[in-house]
């Protein structure tokens, strides 16, 4: 990049930083409860603020209502967003990061015209109906079925680990629409209205006390054929596009938050003393673990920027995001495990008002990060096969088929 380009990017960063400083809400998002009404209202209010400020859908094409920022500007946005401690708003991630982009890439003009403006304005929140009790990381093992009857699909079955289903309006639902089909054949990706008769949502309480995920049951739920994205039987291709978007450039924000938290933990270890009055960081093992975390955080930043750079000319992100997702999850687990080790029994006294990041709740939630969105084992299989070109192992290859 030449000096003119650097100057333009610096000016853009200043614009982003100023807007966030004046608009980021001071209060945290309410906890995700079983009915999620307060959390949903917070998400919708924040998304409307982003929309009205011109910051909704920053990576979406302008023709689809987005900001159409180039990749470097997107990275700056995510960096500044994380530094401003803006709401993570995970309940909006499905809508913004993969339902919307999937519709842009694979949806019909009618589907795009109806859903994209509602997503950008925060009027519609989406959830993801992929995992099932017998098909979690093995997406091709889906059994939830849809029978084509006239101009509708009649759906029966169940999904599980559906994030924020209790607060969502629509669902990206993958089901088996071809009788007798197996594995990745015969699947369809459809838009499911969560208010449809026959849908039952059962929130699941997590270890941190919140209700991040749900079970969803379908009893003769009728979905119009017009809600199929792509085509009947084309669900595997559309699903792979969805998962690619899920692992896109938005990881930049997560990486920045990880780096911030590592530095916060190092400061904690310098300022906190043990029973003998020494700083915790004076312990050689503690210092070594902190140093390793800082090094891994730096490596994570490099990999995140590398993956973002590789996607500069790609409409759909590549498999490089899988490596970033794996590193993010494992570094996060290591980070909060160490923080809990340093807190010892004092961890029982930590509350939200005392920490910008509650280490206890983050520690409890970190158990999920190497499972959700694909287990670490499956991610390693994807890296081995799609990035390194290694042969597929017979025992685990089915997870990738």
mmCIF file of C-alpha atoms in Angstrom:
data_model
loop_
_atom_site.group_PDB
_atom_site.id
_atom_site.type_symbol
_atom_site.label_atom_id
_atom_site.label_comp_id
_atom_site.label_asym_id
_atom_site.label_seq_id
_atom_site.Cartn_x
_atom_site.Cartn_y
_atom_site.Cartn_z
ATOM 1 C CA UNK A 1 0.000 0.000 0.000
ATOM 2 C CA UNK A 2 1.332 3.458 -0.926
ATOM 3 C CA UNK A 3 1.324 6.485 1.380
ATOM 4 C CA UNK A 4 -1.934 7.793 -0.057
ATOM 5 C CA UNK A 5 -3.608 4.480 0.678
ATOM 6 C CA UNK A 6 -2.173 4.420 4.191
ATOM 7 C CA UNK A 7 -3.476 7.931 4.797
ATOM 8 C CA UNK A 8 -6.955 7.010 3.576
ATOM 9 C CA UNK A 9 -7.007 3.943 5.815
ATOM 10 C CA UNK A 10 -5.849 6.008 8.814
ATOM 11 C CA UNK A 11 -8.626 8.531 8.154
ATOM 12 C CA UNK A 12 -11.135 5.706 7.937
ATOM 13 C CA UNK A 13 -9.869 4.286 11.248
ATOM 14 C CA UNK A 14 -10.321 7.692 12.878
ATOM 15 C CA UNK A 15 -13.872 7.893 11.520
ATOM 16 C CA UNK A 16 -14.714 4.436 12.875
ATOM 17 C CA UNK A 17 -13.139 5.129 16.247
ATOM 18 C CA UNK A 18 -15.020 8.411 16.669
ATOM 19 C CA UNK A 19 -18.376 6.872 15.726
ATOM 20 C CA UNK A 20 -17.928 3.943 18.107
ATOM 21 C CA UNK A 21 -16.814 6.201 20.968
ATOM 22 C CA UNK A 22 -20.034 8.187 20.653
ATOM 23 C CA UNK A 23 -22.471 5.319 20.027
ATOM 24 C CA UNK A 24 -21.335 2.158 21.834
ATOM 25 C CA UNK A 25 -23.852 1.510 24.644
ATOM 26 C CA UNK A 26 -22.439 1.798 28.136
ATOM 27 C CA UNK A 27 -24.559 -1.014 29.518
ATOM 28 C CA UNK A 28 -23.786 -4.672 28.793
ATOM 29 C CA UNK A 29 -26.198 -6.932 26.982
ATOM 30 C CA UNK A 30 -28.706 -8.548 29.373
ATOM 31 C CA UNK A 31 -28.156 -12.260 30.120
ATOM 32 C CA UNK A 32 -29.702 -14.727 27.693
ATOM 33 C CA UNK A 33 -32.686 -16.125 29.575
ATOM 34 C CA UNK A 34 -35.130 -18.862 28.609
ATOM 35 C CA UNK A 35 -37.439 -16.366 26.878
ATOM 36 C CA UNK A 36 -34.613 -14.000 25.787
ATOM 37 C CA UNK A 37 -36.923 -10.985 25.412
ATOM 38 C CA UNK A 38 -34.599 -8.473 27.094
ATOM 39 C CA UNK A 39 -31.546 -9.776 25.226
ATOM 40 C CA UNK A 40 -33.426 -9.704 21.926
ATOM 41 C CA UNK A 41 -34.553 -6.110 22.491
ATOM 42 C CA UNK A 42 -30.944 -5.087 23.235
ATOM 43 C CA UNK A 43 -29.678 -6.778 20.037
ATOM 44 C CA UNK A 44 -32.344 -5.163 17.901
ATOM 45 C CA UNK A 45 -31.677 -1.721 19.357
ATOM 46 C CA UNK A 46 -27.942 -1.984 18.746
ATOM 47 C CA UNK A 47 -28.396 -3.296 15.205
ATOM 48 C CA UNK A 48 -30.770 -0.427 14.422
ATOM 49 C CA UNK A 49 -28.132 2.012 15.713
ATOM 50 C CA UNK A 50 -25.544 0.416 13.399
ATOM 51 C CA UNK A 51 -27.972 0.584 10.492
ATOM 52 C CA UNK A 52 -28.895 4.211 11.049
ATOM 53 C CA UNK A 53 -25.213 5.108 11.375
ATOM 54 C CA UNK A 54 -24.372 3.428 8.061
ATOM 55 C CA UNK A 55 -22.453 0.533 9.605
ATOM 56 C CA UNK A 56 -24.818 -2.376 8.955
ATOM 57 C CA UNK A 57 -23.622 -5.172 6.687
ATOM 58 C CA UNK A 58 -20.146 -3.721 6.289
ATOM 59 C CA UNK A 59 -19.023 -6.608 4.058
ATOM 60 C CA UNK A 60 -22.261 -6.850 2.080
ATOM 61 C CA UNK A 61 -22.472 -5.439 -1.452
ATOM 62 C CA UNK A 62 -24.021 -2.000 -1.762
ATOM 63 C CA UNK A 63 -26.634 -3.493 -4.093
ATOM 64 C CA UNK A 64 -27.784 -5.649 -1.171
ATOM 65 C CA UNK A 65 -27.948 -2.717 1.226
ATOM 66 C CA UNK A 66 -24.513 -3.160 2.765
ATOM 67 C CA UNK A 67 -21.552 -0.837 3.283
ATOM 68 C CA UNK A 68 -19.413 -2.695 0.695
ATOM 69 C CA UNK A 69 -16.167 -2.021 2.560
ATOM 70 C CA UNK A 70 -12.999 -3.450 1.070
ATOM 71 C CA UNK A 71 -11.220 -6.180 3.088
ATOM 72 C CA UNK A 72 -8.689 -3.807 4.695
ATOM 73 C CA UNK A 73 -11.486 -1.508 5.841
ATOM 74 C CA UNK A 74 -13.362 -4.514 7.215
ATOM 75 C CA UNK A 75 -10.321 -5.495 9.254
ATOM 76 C CA UNK A 76 -10.041 -1.936 10.613
ATOM 77 C CA UNK A 77 -13.740 -1.989 11.539
ATOM 78 C CA UNK A 78 -13.425 -5.284 13.436
ATOM 79 C CA UNK A 79 -10.270 -4.110 15.207
ATOM 80 C CA UNK A 80 -11.815 -0.850 16.353
ATOM 81 C CA UNK A 81 -15.102 -2.545 17.238
ATOM 82 C CA UNK A 82 -13.277 -4.912 19.583
ATOM 83 C CA UNK A 83 -11.102 -2.160 21.075
ATOM 84 C CA UNK A 84 -14.211 -0.079 21.790
ATOM 85 C CA UNK A 85 -15.686 -3.035 23.714
ATOM 86 C CA UNK A 86 -18.767 -2.810 21.511
ATOM 87 C CA UNK A 87 -21.435 -5.494 22.075
ATOM 88 C CA UNK A 88 -20.343 -8.891 20.795
ATOM 89 C CA UNK A 89 -24.018 -9.481 19.962
ATOM 90 C CA UNK A 90 -23.521 -13.182 19.247
ATOM 91 C CA UNK A 91 -27.288 -13.501 18.761
ATOM 92 C CA UNK A 92 -26.910 -11.446 15.567
ATOM 93 C CA UNK A 93 -23.997 -13.438 14.167
ATOM 94 C CA UNK A 94 -26.134 -15.920 12.229
ATOM 95 C CA UNK A 95 -28.180 -13.142 10.623
ATOM 96 C CA UNK A 96 -25.239 -10.908 9.771
ATOM 97 C CA UNK A 97 -22.345 -13.295 9.154
ATOM 98 C CA UNK A 98 -23.857 -16.191 7.259
ATOM 99 C CA UNK A 99 -27.647 -16.154 6.710
ATOM 100 C CA UNK A 100 -27.481 -12.807 4.931
ATOM 101 C CA UNK A 101 -24.319 -13.597 2.916
ATOM 102 C CA UNK A 102 -25.754 -17.022 1.976
ATOM 103 C CA UNK A 103 -28.914 -15.367 0.634
ATOM 104 C CA UNK A 104 -26.773 -12.855 -1.270
ATOM 105 C CA UNK A 105 -24.763 -15.689 -2.824
ATOM 106 C CA UNK A 106 -27.435 -18.346 -3.342
ATOM 107 C CA UNK A 107 -30.885 -16.832 -2.749
ATOM 108 C CA UNK A 108 -33.507 -15.713 -5.259
ATOM 109 C CA UNK A 109 -34.170 -12.012 -5.907
ATOM 110 C CA UNK A 110 -37.469 -12.369 -4.046
ATOM 111 C CA UNK A 111 -35.779 -13.929 -0.990
ATOM 112 C CA UNK A 112 -33.118 -11.227 -0.980
ATOM 113 C CA UNK A 113 -35.627 -8.373 -1.341
ATOM 114 C CA UNK A 114 -37.722 -9.613 1.571
ATOM 115 C CA UNK A 115 -35.081 -10.760 4.076
ATOM 116 C CA UNK A 116 -31.946 -8.659 3.589
ATOM 117 C CA UNK A 117 -33.411 -5.270 4.592
ATOM 118 C CA UNK A 118 -35.004 -6.834 7.699
ATOM 119 C CA UNK A 119 -31.677 -8.381 8.707
ATOM 120 C CA UNK A 120 -29.794 -5.112 8.259
ATOM 121 C CA UNK A 121 -32.331 -3.115 10.273
ATOM 122 C CA UNK A 122 -32.371 -5.678 13.080
ATOM 123 C CA UNK A 123 -36.045 -6.434 12.536
ATOM 124 C CA UNK A 124 -35.398 -10.148 11.945
ATOM 125 C CA UNK A 125 -33.026 -12.353 13.925
ATOM 126 C CA UNK A 126 -31.962 -15.744 12.583
ATOM 127 C CA UNK A 127 -30.744 -19.005 14.097
ATOM 128 C CA UNK A 128 -29.017 -21.993 12.517
ATOM 129 C CA UNK A 129 -30.767 -25.368 12.209
ATOM 130 C CA UNK A 130 -27.882 -27.652 11.295
ATOM 131 C CA UNK A 131 -26.894 -29.908 14.226
ATOM 132 C CA UNK A 132 -29.050 -32.837 15.335
ATOM 133 C CA UNK A 133 -28.784 -35.341 18.218
ATOM 134 C CA UNK A 134 -27.149 -37.820 15.817
ATOM 135 C CA UNK A 135 -25.551 -35.321 13.440
ATOM 136 C CA UNK A 136 -23.477 -32.693 15.179
ATOM 137 C CA UNK A 137 -20.080 -32.270 13.584
ATOM 138 C CA UNK A 138 -21.150 -34.876 11.006
ATOM 139 C CA UNK A 139 -23.463 -32.576 9.061
ATOM 140 C CA UNK A 140 -24.000 -35.162 6.332
ATOM 141 C CA UNK A 141 -25.708 -37.435 8.900
ATOM 142 C CA UNK A 142 -28.840 -35.237 9.018
ATOM 143 C CA UNK A 143 -32.108 -37.120 9.505
ATOM 144 C CA UNK A 144 -34.604 -34.281 9.932
ATOM 145 C CA UNK A 145 -36.836 -34.865 6.926
ATOM 146 C CA UNK A 146 -39.027 -32.788 4.662
ATOM 147 C CA UNK A 147 -41.695 -34.300 2.433
ATOM 148 C CA UNK A 148 -42.680 -32.301 -0.641
ATOM 149 C CA UNK A 149 -46.467 -32.029 -0.734
ATOM 150 C CA UNK A 150 -47.772 -29.758 -3.475
ATOM 151 C CA UNK A 151 -46.089 -26.393 -3.112
ATOM 152 C CA UNK A 152 -44.950 -27.033 0.472
ATOM 153 C CA UNK A 153 -42.402 -29.055 2.421
ATOM 154 C CA UNK A 154 -43.777 -30.844 5.485
ATOM 155 C CA UNK A 155 -41.005 -31.066 8.085
ATOM 156 C CA UNK A 156 -40.617 -33.588 10.916
ATOM 157 C CA UNK A 157 -37.637 -34.163 13.182
ATOM 158 C CA UNK A 158 -35.473 -32.195 15.562
ATOM 159 C CA UNK A 159 -32.390 -30.016 15.861
ATOM 160 C CA UNK A 160 -30.160 -29.327 18.855
ATOM 161 C CA UNK A 161 -27.584 -26.763 19.994
ATOM 162 C CA UNK A 162 -29.512 -24.131 18.069
ATOM 163 C CA UNK A 163 -28.067 -20.847 19.310
ATOM 164 C CA UNK A 164 -30.656 -18.243 20.323
ATOM 165 C CA UNK A 165 -33.567 -20.142 18.788
ATOM 166 C CA UNK A 166 -35.841 -18.801 21.540
ATOM 167 C CA UNK A 167 -35.272 -15.243 20.306
ATOM 168 C CA UNK A 168 -35.186 -15.810 16.540
ATOM 169 C CA UNK A 169 -37.647 -15.056 13.763
ATOM 170 C CA UNK A 170 -36.165 -17.266 11.050
ATOM 171 C CA UNK A 171 -33.906 -20.277 10.796
ATOM 172 C CA UNK A 172 -31.502 -21.520 8.151
ATOM 173 C CA UNK A 173 -32.745 -25.120 8.206
ATOM 174 C CA UNK A 174 -31.009 -28.030 6.489
ATOM 175 C CA UNK A 175 -33.100 -31.170 6.096
ATOM 176 C CA UNK A 176 -33.355 -34.329 3.995
ATOM 177 C CA UNK A 177 -35.910 -33.866 1.228
ATOM 178 C CA UNK A 178 -35.069 -36.862 -0.977
ATOM 179 C CA UNK A 179 -36.436 -40.156 0.452
ATOM 180 C CA UNK A 180 -33.761 -42.832 0.806
ATOM 181 C CA UNK A 181 -30.885 -40.431 0.180
ATOM 182 C CA UNK A 182 -27.680 -40.716 2.203
ATOM 183 C CA UNK A 183 -24.875 -38.464 3.348
ATOM 184 C CA UNK A 184 -24.574 -35.175 1.458
ATOM 185 C CA UNK A 185 -27.022 -36.109 -1.297
ATOM 186 C CA UNK A 186 -30.692 -35.222 -1.061
ATOM 187 C CA UNK A 187 -30.345 -32.326 1.397
ATOM 188 C CA UNK A 188 -32.037 -28.937 1.069
ATOM 189 C CA UNK A 189 -31.376 -25.547 2.717
ATOM 190 C CA UNK A 190 -34.637 -23.773 3.494
ATOM 191 C CA UNK A 191 -35.824 -20.608 5.237
ATOM 192 C CA UNK A 192 -37.951 -21.636 8.214
ATOM 193 C CA UNK A 193 -40.301 -19.130 9.873
ATOM 194 C CA UNK A 194 -39.859 -19.858 13.602
ATOM 195 C CA UNK A 195 -43.462 -18.808 14.294
ATOM 196 C CA UNK A 196 -44.817 -21.643 12.126
ATOM 197 C CA UNK A 197 -47.340 -24.015 13.765
ATOM 198 C CA UNK A 198 -45.732 -27.270 14.893
ATOM 199 C CA UNK A 199 -42.406 -25.789 16.081
ATOM 200 C CA UNK A 200 -41.451 -26.309 19.727
ATOM 201 C CA UNK A 201 -38.363 -24.618 21.174
ATOM 202 C CA UNK A 202 -36.822 -25.874 24.428
ATOM 203 C CA UNK A 203 -33.998 -23.690 25.803
ATOM 204 C CA UNK A 204 -30.969 -25.462 27.311
ATOM 205 C CA UNK A 205 -29.232 -23.951 30.321
ATOM 206 C CA UNK A 206 -25.442 -23.783 30.002
ATOM 207 C CA UNK A 207 -22.804 -24.031 32.740
ATOM 208 C CA UNK A 208 -22.512 -20.244 32.905
ATOM 209 C CA UNK A 209 -26.202 -20.007 33.817
ATOM 210 C CA UNK A 210 -27.390 -18.572 30.495
ATOM 211 C CA UNK A 211 -29.503 -20.183 27.773
ATOM 212 C CA UNK A 212 -27.294 -19.927 24.707
ATOM 213 C CA UNK A 213 -28.692 -22.991 22.923
ATOM 214 C CA UNK A 214 -31.987 -24.776 22.377
ATOM 215 C CA UNK A 215 -33.577 -27.961 21.146
ATOM 216 C CA UNK A 216 -36.035 -27.393 18.297
ATOM 217 C CA UNK A 217 -38.749 -29.913 17.372
ATOM 218 C CA UNK A 218 -40.746 -29.970 14.126
ATOM 219 C CA UNK A 219 -44.155 -31.674 14.013
ATOM 220 C CA UNK A 220 -45.661 -31.459 10.511
ATOM 221 C CA UNK A 221 -44.299 -27.941 10.017
ATOM 222 C CA UNK A 222 -45.284 -26.608 6.599
ATOM 223 C CA UNK A 223 -42.719 -24.497 4.721
ATOM 224 C CA UNK A 224 -43.405 -23.022 1.253
ATOM 225 C CA UNK A 225 -41.276 -24.425 -1.564
ATOM 226 C CA UNK A 226 -40.479 -20.795 -2.357
ATOM 227 C CA UNK A 227 -38.342 -20.803 0.824
ATOM 228 C CA UNK A 228 -35.809 -23.271 -0.626
ATOM 229 C CA UNK A 229 -32.441 -21.574 -1.134
ATOM 230 C CA UNK A 230 -30.541 -22.875 -4.145
ATOM 231 C CA UNK A 231 -32.689 -25.815 -5.228
ATOM 232 C CA UNK A 232 -34.180 -28.984 -3.789
ATOM 233 C CA UNK A 233 -31.324 -31.415 -3.193
ATOM 234 C CA UNK A 234 -28.730 -28.630 -3.423
ATOM 235 C CA UNK A 235 -28.480 -28.167 0.327
ATOM 236 C CA UNK A 236 -24.949 -29.482 0.735
ATOM 237 C CA UNK A 237 -23.483 -26.890 -1.617
ATOM 238 C CA UNK A 238 -25.447 -24.068 0.003
ATOM 239 C CA UNK A 239 -24.500 -25.311 3.494
ATOM 240 C CA UNK A 240 -20.810 -25.298 2.597
ATOM 241 C CA UNK A 241 -21.166 -21.661 1.516
ATOM 242 C CA UNK A 242 -22.868 -20.882 4.845
ATOM 243 C CA UNK A 243 -20.084 -22.524 6.861
ATOM 244 C CA UNK A 244 -17.436 -20.715 4.811
ATOM 245 C CA UNK A 245 -19.045 -17.359 5.612
ATOM 246 C CA UNK A 246 -19.224 -18.366 9.289
ATOM 247 C CA UNK A 247 -15.416 -18.626 9.281
ATOM 248 C CA UNK A 248 -14.823 -15.348 7.453
ATOM 249 C CA UNK A 249 -13.119 -12.056 8.344
ATOM 250 C CA UNK A 250 -15.246 -11.456 11.455
ATOM 251 C CA UNK A 251 -12.653 -13.564 13.300
ATOM 252 C CA UNK A 252 -10.519 -10.398 13.349
ATOM 253 C CA UNK A 253 -12.665 -9.000 16.165
ATOM 254 C CA UNK A 254 -12.404 -12.210 18.180
ATOM 255 C CA UNK A 255 -8.632 -12.222 17.736
ATOM 256 C CA UNK A 256 -8.367 -8.614 18.967
ATOM 257 C CA UNK A 257 -10.470 -9.432 22.044
ATOM 258 C CA UNK A 258 -8.247 -12.430 22.786
ATOM 259 C CA UNK A 259 -5.138 -10.233 22.552
ATOM 260 C CA UNK A 260 -6.686 -7.630 24.844
ATOM 261 C CA UNK A 261 -7.600 -10.273 27.408
ATOM 262 C CA UNK A 262 -4.098 -11.787 27.350
ATOM 263 C CA UNK A 263 -2.629 -8.380 28.185
ATOM 264 C CA UNK A 264 -5.251 -7.884 30.905
ATOM 265 C CA UNK A 265 -4.260 -11.209 32.453
ATOM 266 C CA UNK A 266 -0.562 -10.293 32.333
ATOM 267 C CA UNK A 267 -1.376 -7.040 34.147
ATOM 268 C CA UNK A 268 -3.374 -9.013 36.714
ATOM 269 C CA UNK A 269 -0.392 -11.310 37.316
ATOM 270 C CA UNK A 270 1.908 -8.299 37.843
ATOM 271 C CA UNK A 271 -0.460 -6.505 40.208
ATOM 272 C CA UNK A 272 -1.633 -9.476 42.294
ATOM 273 C CA UNK A 273 0.549 -10.988 45.026
ATOM 274 C CA UNK A 274 0.690 -14.491 46.396
ATOM 275 C CA UNK A 275 0.651 -15.514 50.083
ATOM 276 C CA UNK A 276 4.347 -14.620 50.402
ATOM 277 C CA UNK A 277 3.842 -11.124 48.965
ATOM 278 C CA UNK A 278 5.430 -11.799 45.580
ATOM 279 C CA UNK A 279 3.760 -10.837 42.284
ATOM 280 C CA UNK A 280 2.149 -13.876 40.669
ATOM 281 C CA UNK A 281 4.237 -13.288 37.551
ATOM 282 C CA UNK A 282 7.406 -13.902 39.600
ATOM 283 C CA UNK A 283 6.583 -17.610 39.517
ATOM 284 C CA UNK A 284 8.595 -19.079 36.631
ATOM 285 C CA UNK A 285 5.793 -21.432 35.540
ATOM 286 C CA UNK A 286 3.233 -18.633 35.546
ATOM 287 C CA UNK A 287 5.559 -16.399 33.533
ATOM 288 C CA UNK A 288 6.203 -19.197 31.051
ATOM 289 C CA UNK A 289 2.476 -19.845 30.559
ATOM 290 C CA UNK A 290 1.794 -16.139 30.107
ATOM 291 C CA UNK A 291 4.630 -15.844 27.608
ATOM 292 C CA UNK A 292 3.330 -18.808 25.647
ATOM 293 C CA UNK A 293 -0.157 -17.272 25.571
ATOM 294 C CA UNK A 294 1.188 -13.943 24.333
ATOM 295 C CA UNK A 295 3.153 -15.752 21.615
ATOM 296 C CA UNK A 296 0.116 -17.777 20.564
ATOM 297 C CA UNK A 297 -1.966 -14.610 20.521
ATOM 298 C CA UNK A 298 0.583 -12.989 18.189
ATOM 299 C CA UNK A 299 0.554 -16.081 15.987
ATOM 300 C CA UNK A 300 -3.230 -16.013 15.963
ATOM 301 C CA UNK A 301 -3.179 -12.400 14.781
ATOM 302 C CA UNK A 302 -0.823 -13.290 11.940
ATOM 303 C CA UNK A 303 -2.985 -16.239 10.879
ATOM 304 C CA UNK A 304 -6.165 -14.164 11.060
ATOM 305 C CA UNK A 305 -4.710 -11.472 8.816
ATOM 306 C CA UNK A 306 -3.290 -14.118 6.476
ATOM 307 C CA UNK A 307 -6.683 -15.792 6.119
ATOM 308 C CA UNK A 308 -8.344 -12.419 5.553
ATOM 309 C CA UNK A 309 -5.752 -11.568 2.928
ATOM 310 C CA UNK A 310 -6.286 -14.862 1.113
ATOM 311 C CA UNK A 311 -9.979 -14.031 0.803
ATOM 312 C CA UNK A 312 -9.427 -10.624 -0.837
ATOM 313 C CA UNK A 313 -10.671 -11.822 -4.216
ATOM 314 C CA UNK A 314 -12.963 -14.647 -3.102
ATOM 315 C CA UNK A 315 -16.735 -14.239 -2.950
ATOM 316 C CA UNK A 316 -16.843 -17.188 -0.542
ATOM 317 C CA UNK A 317 -14.049 -17.508 2.085
ATOM 318 C CA UNK A 318 -11.746 -20.514 1.805
ATOM 319 C CA UNK A 319 -10.801 -23.249 4.262
ATOM 320 C CA UNK A 320 -8.084 -21.086 5.856
ATOM 321 C CA UNK A 321 -10.699 -19.828 8.308
ATOM 322 C CA UNK A 322 -10.877 -23.319 9.800
ATOM 323 C CA UNK A 323 -7.334 -22.992 11.112
ATOM 324 C CA UNK A 324 -8.128 -19.610 12.634
ATOM 325 C CA UNK A 325 -11.292 -21.022 14.246
ATOM 326 C CA UNK A 326 -9.290 -23.895 15.735
ATOM 327 C CA UNK A 327 -6.588 -21.601 17.132
ATOM 328 C CA UNK A 328 -9.119 -19.124 18.510
ATOM 329 C CA UNK A 329 -10.970 -21.842 20.392
ATOM 330 C CA UNK A 330 -7.901 -23.486 21.871
ATOM 331 C CA UNK A 331 -6.163 -20.226 22.838
ATOM 332 C CA UNK A 332 -9.365 -19.051 24.515
ATOM 333 C CA UNK A 333 -9.558 -22.236 26.572
ATOM 334 C CA UNK A 334 -5.904 -21.948 27.617
ATOM 335 C CA UNK A 335 -6.356 -18.275 28.487
ATOM 336 C CA UNK A 336 -9.272 -18.684 30.853
ATOM 337 C CA UNK A 337 -7.886 -21.895 32.334
ATOM 338 C CA UNK A 338 -4.771 -19.971 33.349
ATOM 339 C CA UNK A 339 -6.839 -17.071 34.694
ATOM 340 C CA UNK A 340 -8.814 -19.473 36.883
ATOM 341 C CA UNK A 341 -5.579 -21.084 38.083
ATOM 342 C CA UNK A 342 -4.302 -17.653 39.137
ATOM 343 C CA UNK A 343 -7.559 -16.669 40.818
ATOM 344 C CA UNK A 344 -7.792 -19.940 42.791
ATOM 345 C CA UNK A 345 -10.556 -19.606 45.403
ATOM 346 C CA UNK A 346 -10.822 -15.880 44.762
ATOM 347 C CA UNK A 347 -12.605 -16.772 41.560
ATOM 348 C CA UNK A 348 -15.716 -17.460 43.600
ATOM 349 C CA UNK A 349 -15.850 -13.755 44.524
ATOM 350 C CA UNK A 350 -15.576 -12.318 41.004
ATOM 351 C CA UNK A 351 -18.619 -10.432 39.732
ATOM 352 C CA UNK A 352 -19.505 -8.567 36.550
ATOM 353 C CA UNK A 353 -18.952 -5.155 38.066
ATOM 354 C CA UNK A 354 -15.333 -5.892 38.956
ATOM 355 C CA UNK A 355 -14.081 -7.018 35.549
ATOM 356 C CA UNK A 356 -14.551 -5.858 31.960
ATOM 357 C CA UNK A 357 -14.386 -9.571 31.160
ATOM 358 C CA UNK A 358 -15.802 -11.926 33.767
ATOM 359 C CA UNK A 359 -13.150 -14.683 33.849
ATOM 360 C CA UNK A 360 -15.341 -17.173 35.682
ATOM 361 C CA UNK A 361 -18.222 -17.018 33.200
ATOM 362 C CA UNK A 362 -15.788 -16.970 30.282
ATOM 363 C CA UNK A 363 -14.017 -20.007 31.708
ATOM 364 C CA UNK A 364 -17.287 -21.922 31.986
ATOM 365 C CA UNK A 365 -18.348 -20.938 28.467
ATOM 366 C CA UNK A 366 -14.928 -21.801 27.020
ATOM 367 C CA UNK A 367 -15.729 -25.510 27.288
ATOM 368 C CA UNK A 368 -18.120 -25.024 24.362
ATOM 369 C CA UNK A 369 -15.741 -23.274 21.975
ATOM 370 C CA UNK A 370 -13.927 -26.448 20.879
ATOM 371 C CA UNK A 371 -17.286 -28.110 20.140
ATOM 372 C CA UNK A 372 -19.577 -25.461 18.658
ATOM 373 C CA UNK A 373 -19.260 -24.898 14.923
ATOM 374 C CA UNK A 374 -17.299 -28.151 14.581
ATOM 375 C CA UNK A 375 -15.133 -29.959 17.104
ATOM 376 C CA UNK A 376 -11.371 -29.479 17.186
ATOM 377 C CA UNK A 377 -10.960 -32.994 15.811
ATOM 378 C CA UNK A 378 -13.172 -32.270 12.795
ATOM 379 C CA UNK A 379 -11.418 -28.948 12.201
ATOM 380 C CA UNK A 380 -8.069 -30.745 12.176
ATOM 381 C CA UNK A 381 -9.449 -33.206 9.628
ATOM 382 C CA UNK A 382 -10.546 -30.302 7.399
ATOM 383 C CA UNK A 383 -7.119 -28.664 7.697
ATOM 384 C CA UNK A 384 -5.378 -31.953 6.897
ATOM 385 C CA UNK A 385 -7.483 -32.702 3.848
ATOM 386 C CA UNK A 386 -8.286 -29.307 2.341
ATOM 387 C CA UNK A 387 -5.211 -27.250 3.262
ATOM 388 C CA UNK A 388 -2.421 -29.812 3.545
ATOM 389 C CA UNK A 389 -3.691 -32.263 0.929
ATOM 390 C CA UNK A 390 -3.312 -35.282 3.201
ATOM 391 C CA UNK A 391 -5.312 -38.440 2.475
ATOM 392 C CA UNK A 392 -8.558 -38.836 4.363
ATOM 393 C CA UNK A 393 -8.367 -41.244 7.293
ATOM 394 C CA UNK A 394 -10.884 -44.063 7.038
ATOM 395 C CA UNK A 395 -11.920 -43.736 10.679
ATOM 396 C CA UNK A 396 -12.717 -40.038 10.491
ATOM 397 C CA UNK A 397 -13.242 -39.332 6.808
ATOM 398 C CA UNK A 398 -17.020 -39.636 7.068
ATOM 399 C CA UNK A 399 -17.046 -36.425 9.071
ATOM 400 C CA UNK A 400 -15.885 -34.535 6.017
ATOM 401 C CA UNK A 401 -17.841 -36.293 3.282
#
